[in-house]
Short mmCIF file of C-alpha atoms in Angstrom, two decimals:
data_model
loop_
_atom_site.label_atom_id
_atom_site.label_comp_id
_atom_site.label_asym_id
_atom_site.label_seq_id
_atom_site.Cartn_x
_atom_site.Cartn_y
_atom_site.Cartn_z
CA SER A 507 4.34 16.03 10.66
CA GLN A 508 5.62 12.70 9.44
CA LYS A 509 6.76 12.55 5.83
CA ILE A 510 7.99 9.81 3.50
CA GLU A 511 9.82 10.65 0.29
CA GLN A 512 10.99 8.33 -2.44
CA ASN A 513 13.90 9.67 -4.42
CA SER A 514 12.38 10.18 -7.79
CA GLU A 515 9.18 9.42 -9.58
CA ALA A 516 10.96 7.56 -12.37
CA LEU A 517 14.27 5.76 -12.76
CA ASN A 518 15.62 4.21 -15.98
CA ILE A 519 18.56 1.80 -15.97
CA GLN A 520 20.16 -0.63 -18.37
CA GLU A 521 19.59 -4.35 -18.03
CA GLY A 522 22.23 -6.04 -15.90
CA LYS A 523 22.96 -2.96 -13.79
CA THR A 524 22.04 -2.46 -10.16
CA ALA A 525 18.99 -0.31 -9.48
CA THR A 526 19.04 1.71 -6.27
CA LEU A 527 15.86 3.28 -4.94
CA THR A 528 15.74 5.60 -1.94
CA CYS A 529 13.15 6.08 0.77
CA ASN A 530 13.61 8.95 3.22
CA TYR A 531 11.42 9.75 6.19
CA THR A 532 11.27 12.64 8.63
CA ASN A 533 9.94 13.44 12.08
CA TYR A 534 9.61 9.85 13.11
CA SER A 535 11.51 6.69 14.02
CA PRO A 536 9.63 3.69 12.64
CA ALA A 537 10.04 0.26 14.16
CA TYR A 538 10.27 -1.27 10.68
CA LEU A 539 10.03 -0.46 7.02
CA GLN A 540 8.51 -2.48 4.19
CA TRP A 541 8.97 -2.48 0.42
CA TYR A 542 6.28 -3.38 -2.10
CA ARG A 543 6.17 -3.85 -5.86
CA GLN A 544 3.23 -2.65 -7.93
CA ASP A 545 2.59 -3.49 -11.58
CA PRO A 546 0.31 -1.25 -13.70
CA GLY A 547 -3.36 -1.71 -12.84
CA ARG A 548 -2.61 -4.19 -10.04
CA GLY A 549 -2.43 -4.05 -6.25
CA PRO A 550 0.95 -3.79 -4.50
CA VAL A 551 2.74 -7.00 -3.54
CA PHE A 552 4.96 -7.29 -0.46
CA LEU A 553 8.67 -7.85 -1.09
CA LEU A 554 10.75 -7.29 2.03
CA LEU A 555 10.62 -6.04 5.58
CA ILE A 556 13.51 -4.64 7.60
CA ARG A 557 13.41 -3.90 11.31
CA GLU A 558 15.01 -0.89 13.00
CA ASN A 559 17.73 -3.04 14.58
CA GLU A 560 18.67 -4.62 11.23
CA LYS A 561 21.17 -2.91 8.95
CA GLU A 562 20.60 -5.04 5.89
CA LYS A 563 18.24 -7.69 4.51
CA ARG A 564 18.59 -9.79 1.38
CA LYS A 565 16.24 -11.88 -0.72
CA GLU A 566 17.56 -13.33 -3.97
CA ARG A 567 18.56 -10.29 -6.10
CA LEU A 568 17.01 -7.81 -3.68
CA LYS A 569 18.79 -6.02 -0.87
CA VAL A 570 17.38 -3.49 1.57
CA THR A 571 19.33 -1.33 4.00
CA PHE A 572 17.98 0.73 6.88
CA ASP A 573 19.93 3.63 8.35
CA THR A 574 18.03 5.03 11.32
CA THR A 575 20.58 7.82 11.78
CA LEU A 576 20.10 9.10 8.23
CA LYS A 577 16.40 8.17 8.37
CA GLN A 578 16.77 6.38 5.06
CA SER A 579 16.23 3.00 3.46
CA LEU A 580 17.89 1.93 0.22
CA PHE A 581 16.40 -0.77 -1.99
CA HIS A 582 18.74 -2.46 -4.46
CA ILE A 583 17.98 -4.80 -7.34
CA THR A 584 21.14 -6.41 -8.65
CA ALA A 585 21.51 -7.81 -12.18
CA SER A 586 18.30 -6.02 -13.12
CA GLN A 587 16.02 -7.44 -15.81
CA PRO A 588 13.22 -5.88 -17.89
CA ALA A 589 10.79 -7.98 -15.80
CA ASP A 590 11.83 -5.89 -12.78
CA SER A 591 10.16 -2.86 -14.36
CA ALA A 592 7.43 -1.74 -11.98
CA THR A 593 6.65 0.87 -9.33
CA TYR A 594 8.28 0.26 -5.97
CA LEU A 595 6.73 1.59 -2.79
CA CYS A 596 8.18 1.94 0.67
CA ALA A 597 5.91 1.86 3.72
CA LEU A 598 6.31 2.31 7.43
CA ASP A 599 4.18 2.24 10.55
CA PRO A 600 3.08 5.74 11.53
CA PRO A 601 3.42 7.06 15.09
CA GLY A 602 1.01 5.63 17.58
CA SER A 603 -0.41 2.90 15.43
CA ALA A 604 0.66 -0.70 15.10
CA ARG A 605 -2.11 -1.49 12.66
CA GLN A 606 -1.78 0.72 9.63
CA LEU A 607 1.01 1.58 7.20
CA THR A 608 1.89 4.88 5.57
CA PHE A 609 3.21 4.67 2.03
CA GLY A 610 5.57 6.75 -0.04
CA SER A 611 4.39 7.81 -3.49
CA GLY A 612 6.61 5.27 -5.22
CA THR A 613 9.41 5.16 -7.76
CA GLN A 614 8.66 3.85 -11.26
CA LEU A 615 11.59 1.73 -12.38
CA THR A 616 12.15 0.92 -16.04
CA VAL A 617 14.87 -1.58 -16.94
CA LEU A 618 15.90 -1.09 -20.56
CA PRO A 619 16.99 -4.13 -22.60
CA ASP B 1160 -3.45 -19.33 -2.30
CA VAL B 1161 -4.32 -16.43 0.01
CA LYS B 1162 -6.56 -13.85 -1.46
CA VAL B 1163 -8.13 -10.42 -1.17
CA THR B 1164 -10.93 -10.07 -3.68
CA GLN B 1165 -12.50 -6.79 -4.74
CA SER B 1166 -15.92 -7.07 -6.28
CA SER B 1167 -15.46 -4.79 -9.28
CA ARG B 1168 -12.33 -4.00 -11.29
CA TYR B 1169 -13.90 -1.12 -13.20
CA LEU B 1170 -16.93 1.04 -12.41
CA VAL B 1171 -18.41 4.10 -14.07
CA LYS B 1172 -20.91 6.11 -12.03
CA ARG B 1173 -22.64 9.44 -12.29
CA THR B 1174 -22.26 12.34 -9.87
CA GLY B 1175 -24.60 11.91 -6.91
CA GLU B 1176 -24.95 8.15 -7.21
CA LYS B 1177 -24.35 5.89 -4.24
CA VAL B 1178 -21.42 3.55 -4.79
CA PHE B 1179 -20.54 0.33 -2.96
CA LEU B 1180 -17.10 -1.22 -3.21
CA GLU B 1181 -16.83 -4.65 -1.65
CA CYS B 1182 -13.78 -6.50 -0.43
CA VAL B 1183 -13.47 -10.08 0.85
CA GLN B 1184 -10.41 -11.78 2.33
CA ASP B 1185 -9.94 -15.47 3.02
CA MET B 1186 -7.02 -15.27 5.47
CA ASP B 1187 -8.97 -14.70 8.70
CA HIS B 1188 -7.23 -11.32 9.12
CA GLU B 1189 -8.42 -9.02 11.86
CA ASN B 1190 -7.43 -5.80 10.10
CA MET B 1191 -8.79 -4.52 6.83
CA PHE B 1192 -8.07 -1.26 5.01
CA TRP B 1193 -9.31 0.91 2.19
CA TYR B 1194 -6.78 3.08 0.32
CA ARG B 1195 -7.14 5.28 -2.70
CA GLN B 1196 -4.28 5.79 -5.12
CA ASP B 1197 -3.83 8.81 -7.34
CA PRO B 1198 -0.87 9.76 -9.58
CA GLY B 1199 1.74 11.70 -7.64
CA LEU B 1200 -0.10 11.29 -4.34
CA GLY B 1201 0.59 7.64 -3.67
CA LEU B 1202 -1.57 5.47 -1.46
CA ARG B 1203 -3.73 7.33 1.03
CA LEU B 1204 -5.66 5.59 3.80
CA ILE B 1205 -9.40 6.25 3.82
CA TYR B 1206 -10.65 3.97 6.62
CA PHE B 1207 -9.57 0.85 8.38
CA SER B 1208 -11.18 -1.74 10.62
CA TYR B 1209 -9.48 -3.83 13.31
CA ASP B 1210 -12.49 -5.98 14.19
CA VAL B 1211 -16.05 -6.69 13.17
CA LYS B 1212 -18.21 -3.56 13.48
CA MET B 1213 -15.14 -1.49 14.43
CA LYS B 1214 -13.77 1.24 12.19
CA GLU B 1215 -11.30 4.08 12.37
CA LYS B 1216 -10.78 7.05 10.10
CA GLY B 1217 -7.65 7.23 8.07
CA ASP B 1218 -6.12 10.31 6.49
CA ILE B 1219 -8.90 11.15 4.02
CA PRO B 1220 -12.28 9.86 5.30
CA GLU B 1221 -14.42 12.76 4.07
CA GLY B 1222 -17.08 11.66 1.61
CA TYR B 1223 -16.71 7.97 2.50
CA SER B 1224 -18.14 5.52 4.99
CA VAL B 1225 -17.42 1.85 5.65
CA SER B 1226 -19.14 -1.25 6.92
CA ARG B 1227 -17.74 -4.42 8.48
CA GLU B 1228 -20.50 -6.80 9.48
CA LYS B 1229 -18.43 -9.97 9.02
CA LYS B 1230 -14.75 -10.55 9.65
CA GLU B 1231 -13.97 -11.42 6.04
CA ARG B 1232 -15.84 -8.54 4.39
CA PHE B 1233 -15.13 -4.79 4.38
CA SER B 1234 -17.22 -2.42 2.28
CA LEU B 1235 -16.47 1.13 1.21
CA ILE B 1236 -19.46 3.38 0.54
CA LEU B 1237 -19.58 6.63 -1.35
CA GLU B 1238 -22.92 8.13 -0.29
CA SER B 1239 -23.01 10.67 -3.12
CA ALA B 1240 -20.22 10.22 -5.61
CA SER B 1241 -18.37 13.26 -6.88
CA THR B 1242 -15.92 13.67 -9.75
CA ASN B 1243 -13.00 14.18 -7.34
CA GLN B 1244 -13.57 10.64 -6.11
CA THR B 1245 -12.48 9.26 -9.47
CA SER B 1246 -9.55 7.09 -8.46
CA MET B 1247 -8.11 3.61 -7.98
CA TYR B 1248 -9.39 2.06 -4.75
CA LEU B 1249 -7.36 -0.64 -3.07
CA CYS B 1250 -8.48 -2.95 -0.29
CA ALA B 1251 -5.93 -4.66 1.93
CA SER B 1252 -5.78 -6.88 4.99
CA ARG B 1253 -3.24 -8.02 7.55
CA HIS B 1254 -3.01 -9.90 10.81
CA THR B 1255 -2.76 -8.04 14.09
CA GLY B 1256 0.76 -8.19 15.38
CA PHE B 1257 4.09 -6.60 14.79
CA ALA B 1258 5.22 -5.79 11.28
CA GLY B 1259 2.76 -7.93 9.37
CA GLU B 1260 2.70 -7.51 5.62
CA LEU B 1261 -0.33 -6.09 3.85
CA PHE B 1262 -2.14 -8.24 1.31
CA PHE B 1263 -3.82 -6.17 -1.38
CA GLY B 1264 -6.67 -6.80 -3.75
CA GLU B 1265 -6.36 -6.07 -7.46
CA GLY B 1266 -8.01 -2.69 -7.12
CA SER B 1267 -11.24 -1.06 -8.29
CA ARG B 1268 -10.92 1.75 -10.77
CA LEU B 1269 -13.84 4.13 -10.28
CA THR B 1270 -14.73 6.85 -12.73
CA VAL B 1271 -17.36 9.39 -11.69
CA LEU B 1272 -18.84 11.38 -14.56
#
């Protein structure tokens, strides 16, 4: 069955460094992949989308890559700040449905000052 | 400012009570979703609706029902609440069409005693 895994439940990095979060999926080839940010006690907020025919997407300090051979997406935050501390979720469209998304369990990022 | 509004941020109910969680969106979206979120398990889809009066089961529909009488409103119903339904419930909506982002509400944290 289809599975989405995010590399670790928690990641701590120093301010100013680049944070790299990983999303791996199995048994499926999604048409696109999305990344969301979630702050404690709040709903997730959309950040970026990358399509299967795109290798890389950038938005300000964020960069997402999508390797359909490795079945992996990497999410980078450059020049990280304490305000970037949050849980980051990856999501993709499951087989046979263009309407719903399946989410990974998330990686909690803490940027230390 | 586009919005998904969930009626209650925090609820405390007793086992066996009937619980209504309401969600309203102002973006004229066709698709609406109910997820629950638990530590370590991520977001899991309970039900979704792609049109008024239409509904489809998600991954964990047992113990829940839904109602969509108007396009902007999607209700989640727990007919007889149980302690294992203590969770954060998130409503979301999106347009029909390829790769649309999900817009989430702020969440409803339900505790069943």
